[in-house]
Amino acid sequence: ANQLQDCAGADGVLVHYMKDESTPTGTCACLIVKGERSLVANLAAANNFKATHLESEKAKEIVDAVDIYYSAGFFLTVSVESLVQVATKMVEKNKTVALNLSAPFI
């Protein structure tokens, strides 16, 4: 998680990961051939996301500061509570919410 956070930060991306000390960071691989792509992922620690992470002052600050909220679809299988919590705050402030529903497991 630290390497991912450092790389994202170097590119100007603000991250606030929930770190799970008992589970490693997930991994993924993508194969792209002539415009076609295939992706395989091991969500690992992402499978353990908890809505309590959104209660931190830093998380609240981030949610309040953004105009667009995008979520990968795996939150529908991991923490619907988190997705609804953030989406509700965004809608209350008339901000944009985008949810990726393209994953076959959804």
XYZ file of N, CA and C in Angstrom:
318
model
N 0.823 -1.196 0.000
C 0.000 0.000 0.000
C 0.864 1.257 0.000
N 1.989 1.208 0.702
C 2.846 2.400 0.771
C 3.425 2.759 -0.592
N 3.855 1.753 -1.346
C 4.416 2.012 -2.676
C 3.350 2.606 -3.593
N 2.149 2.062 -3.548
C 1.049 2.570 -4.360
C 0.713 4.008 -3.966
N 0.686 4.276 -2.668
C 0.395 5.618 -2.178
C 1.475 6.604 -2.624
N 2.735 6.197 -2.542
C 3.838 7.070 -2.949
C 3.778 7.380 -4.443
N 3.525 6.362 -5.259
C 3.457 6.563 -6.716
C 2.277 7.460 -7.090
N 1.132 7.214 -6.487
C -0.044 8.042 -6.783
C 0.201 9.480 -6.343
N 0.783 9.654 -5.176
C 1.076 10.988 -4.673
C 2.040 11.742 -5.574
N 3.022 11.027 -6.122
C 3.987 11.648 -7.034
C 3.309 12.156 -8.302
N 2.175 11.550 -8.654
C 1.411 11.975 -9.833
C 0.315 12.974 -9.475
N 0.296 13.442 -8.231
C -0.669 14.451 -7.828
C -2.013 13.906 -7.391
N -2.098 12.604 -7.140
C -3.356 11.989 -6.717
C -3.399 11.940 -5.193
N -4.465 12.471 -4.624
C -4.655 12.419 -3.178
C -5.278 11.072 -2.834
N -4.599 10.303 -2.003
C -5.130 8.999 -1.603
C -5.318 8.973 -0.088
N -6.269 8.169 0.331
C -6.525 7.974 1.762
C -6.989 6.531 1.927
N -6.033 5.620 1.778
C -6.348 4.199 1.819
C -6.681 3.734 3.230
N -7.596 2.795 3.322
C -7.787 2.069 4.559
C -6.797 0.919 4.514
N -5.906 0.854 5.452
C -4.888 -0.198 5.462
C -5.309 -1.289 6.429
N -5.229 -2.513 5.955
C -5.581 -3.689 6.744
C -4.277 -4.424 7.043
N -3.842 -4.375 8.288
C -2.552 -4.960 8.665
C -2.535 -6.481 8.516
N -3.707 -7.113 8.490
C -3.749 -8.577 8.424
C -3.886 -9.113 6.999
N -4.089 -8.230 6.019
C -4.316 -8.667 4.638
C -3.474 -7.813 3.696
N -2.788 -8.439 2.742
C -1.944 -7.657 1.831
C -2.761 -6.817 0.843
N -2.074 -5.856 0.259
C -2.673 -5.039 -0.791
C -3.035 -5.932 -1.968
N -4.125 -5.640 -2.629
C -4.551 -6.430 -3.781
C -3.621 -6.265 -4.975
N -3.837 -7.099 -5.953
C -3.041 -7.064 -7.173
C -3.959 -7.234 -8.378
N -3.488 -6.790 -9.525
C -4.242 -7.039 -10.747
C -3.282 -7.114 -11.922
N -3.748 -7.746 -12.955
C -2.978 -7.843 -14.192
C -3.916 -7.535 -15.347
N -3.405 -6.838 -16.330
C -4.201 -6.465 -17.489
C -3.441 -6.857 -18.751
N -4.122 -7.506 -19.650
C -3.546 -7.894 -20.938
C -4.280 -7.113 -22.027
N -3.532 -6.373 -22.826
C -4.130 -5.581 -23.893
C -3.515 -6.009 -25.220
N -4.370 -6.444 -26.142
C -3.928 -6.876 -27.470
C -4.854 -6.252 -28.506
N -4.292 -5.420 -29.363
C -5.051 -4.798 -30.453
C -6.360 -4.159 -29.978
N -6.285 -3.438 -28.893
C -7.464 -2.721 -28.410
C -8.398 -3.542 -27.538
N -8.216 -4.832 -27.481
C -9.032 -5.684 -26.609
C -8.297 -5.831 -25.288
N -9.040 -5.904 -24.200
C -8.372 -6.029 -22.912
C -9.035 -7.082 -22.047
N -8.229 -7.635 -21.171
C -8.715 -8.584 -20.189
C -8.039 -8.246 -18.869
N -8.796 -8.328 -17.792
C -8.289 -7.944 -16.490
C -8.610 -9.034 -15.478
N -7.651 -9.321 -14.635
C -7.877 -10.240 -13.522
C -7.398 -9.531 -12.263
N -8.169 -9.656 -11.185
C -7.825 -8.944 -9.957
C -7.965 -9.839 -8.734
N -7.102 -9.594 -7.778
C -7.187 -10.190 -6.451
C -7.416 -9.003 -5.518
N -8.622 -8.827 -5.032
C -8.961 -7.649 -4.235
C -8.253 -7.625 -2.884
N -7.953 -8.771 -2.333
C -7.230 -8.894 -1.062
C -7.790 -7.921 -0.023
N -6.980 -6.951 0.431
C -7.398 -6.035 1.494
C -8.633 -5.217 1.120
N -8.835 -4.953 -0.163
C -10.013 -4.192 -0.583
C -11.305 -4.910 -0.198
N -11.250 -6.234 -0.078
C -12.425 -7.002 0.342
C -12.804 -6.737 1.795
N -11.919 -6.076 2.531
C -12.163 -5.835 3.951
C -12.501 -4.377 4.259
N -12.845 -3.598 3.232
C -13.140 -2.183 3.453
C -14.318 -2.034 4.406
N -14.187 -1.107 5.340
C -15.231 -0.865 6.339
C -15.694 0.592 6.266
N -16.970 0.803 6.462
C -17.534 2.148 6.441
C -16.941 3.020 7.542
N -16.433 2.411 8.592
C -15.830 3.185 9.679
C -14.630 4.001 9.190
N -13.997 3.573 8.112
C -12.868 4.335 7.552
C -13.335 5.720 7.106
N -14.574 5.826 6.708
C -15.115 7.099 6.225
C -15.440 8.061 7.363
N -15.320 7.614 8.594
C -15.607 8.454 9.745
C -14.412 9.311 10.161
N -13.238 9.044 9.597
C -12.059 9.837 9.960
C -12.216 11.262 9.428
N -11.587 12.200 10.092
C -11.665 13.601 9.664
C -11.113 13.765 8.250
N -10.037 13.044 7.930
C -9.442 13.140 6.593
C -10.430 12.663 5.530
N -11.108 11.560 5.778
C -12.088 11.041 4.815
C -13.238 12.020 4.631
N -13.724 12.581 5.721
C -14.818 13.555 5.630
C -14.386 14.785 4.841
N -13.152 15.217 5.065
C -12.606 16.373 4.344
C -12.548 16.097 2.841
N -12.132 14.898 2.480
C -12.030 14.533 1.067
C -13.411 14.488 0.423
N -14.362 13.843 1.084
C -15.724 13.741 0.537
C -16.321 15.132 0.359
N -16.090 16.020 1.310
C -16.627 17.382 1.209
C -15.967 18.182 0.082
N -14.707 17.876 -0.212
C -13.944 18.680 -1.174
C -14.178 18.308 -2.637
N -14.610 17.078 -2.906
C -14.706 16.643 -4.297
C -16.038 17.038 -4.928
N -16.016 17.192 -6.252
C -17.235 17.500 -7.000
C -17.787 16.274 -7.710
N -16.918 15.291 -7.954
C -17.321 14.061 -8.635
C -16.828 12.876 -7.820
N -17.723 11.938 -7.559
C -17.371 10.715 -6.844
C -17.534 9.547 -7.798
N -16.433 8.826 -8.034
C -16.451 7.636 -8.886
C -16.142 6.438 -8.012
N -16.903 5.382 -8.169
C -16.638 4.155 -7.430
C -16.584 2.966 -8.364
N -15.596 2.125 -8.121
C -15.549 0.836 -8.803
C -16.721 -0.003 -8.299
N -17.185 -0.908 -9.122
C -18.354 -1.708 -8.786
C -18.160 -2.677 -7.642
N -16.894 -2.985 -7.299
C -16.693 -3.987 -6.255
C -17.245 -3.548 -4.906
N -17.495 -2.241 -4.721
C -18.106 -1.803 -3.469
C -19.504 -2.388 -3.296
N -20.143 -2.775 -4.380
C -21.457 -3.416 -4.277
C -21.362 -4.801 -3.659
N -20.188 -5.401 -3.700
C -20.004 -6.722 -3.099
C -19.219 -6.657 -1.799
N -18.592 -5.521 -1.509
C -17.724 -5.407 -0.337
C -18.346 -4.556 0.767
N -18.813 -3.348 0.428
C -19.316 -2.439 1.454
C -20.349 -1.489 0.864
N -21.534 -2.003 0.660
C -22.634 -1.172 0.158
C -22.858 0.010 1.092
N -22.707 -0.224 2.379
C -22.883 0.845 3.366
C -21.968 2.034 3.057
N -20.712 1.763 2.683
C -19.769 2.837 2.354
C -20.211 3.588 1.112
N -20.617 2.838 0.111
C -21.063 3.431 -1.147
C -22.269 4.335 -0.925
N -23.241 3.851 -0.187
C -24.457 4.628 0.082
C -24.130 5.855 0.930
N -23.264 5.702 1.894
C -22.897 6.814 2.775
C -22.301 7.974 1.975
N -21.335 7.680 1.115
C -20.697 8.742 0.331
C -21.659 9.275 -0.731
N -22.349 8.395 -1.424
C -23.270 8.831 -2.481
C -24.364 9.730 -1.919
N -24.867 9.417 -0.752
C -25.903 10.236 -0.129
C -25.392 11.652 0.136
N -24.180 11.757 0.673
C -23.606 13.077 0.931
C -23.415 13.852 -0.370
N -22.992 13.163 -1.415
C -22.773 13.825 -2.702
C -24.089 14.333 -3.277
N -25.116 13.507 -3.252
C -26.418 13.878 -3.801
C -27.021 15.041 -3.009
N -26.864 15.021 -1.689
C -27.382 16.114 -0.858
C -26.772 17.461 -1.259
N -25.553 17.440 -1.776
C -24.861 18.663 -2.175
C -24.908 18.879 -3.685
N -25.781 18.102 -4.358
C -25.974 18.214 -5.807
C -24.666 18.002 -6.582
N -23.882 17.019 -6.141
C -22.625 16.687 -6.801
C -22.803 15.393 -7.595
N -21.879 15.113 -8.478
C -21.970 13.979 -9.390
C -21.475 12.686 -8.746
N -22.234 11.612 -8.958
C -21.854 10.274 -8.502
C -21.820 9.362 -9.726
N -20.713 8.637 -9.887
C -20.581 7.686 -10.991
C -20.206 6.322 -10.411
N -20.879 5.294 -10.874
C -20.642 3.931 -10.395
C -20.390 3.031 -11.588
N -19.273 2.345 -11.587
C -18.905 1.439 -12.669
C -19.609 0.106 -12.463
N -20.504 -0.237 -13.367
C -21.264 -1.490 -13.267
C -20.822 -2.502 -14.314
N -19.641 -2.341 -14.883
C -19.233 -3.200 -15.994
C -18.658 -4.544 -15.572
N -18.323 -4.704 -14.305
C -17.726 -5.969 -13.861
C -18.730 -7.108 -13.972
N -18.322 -8.247 -14.510
C -19.254 -9.368 -14.696
C -19.817 -9.939 -13.405
N -19.112 -9.764 -12.286
C -19.577 -10.340 -11.029
C -20.683 -9.527 -10.360
N -21.030 -8.375 -10.928
C -22.078 -7.536 -10.325
C -23.436 -7.997 -10.810
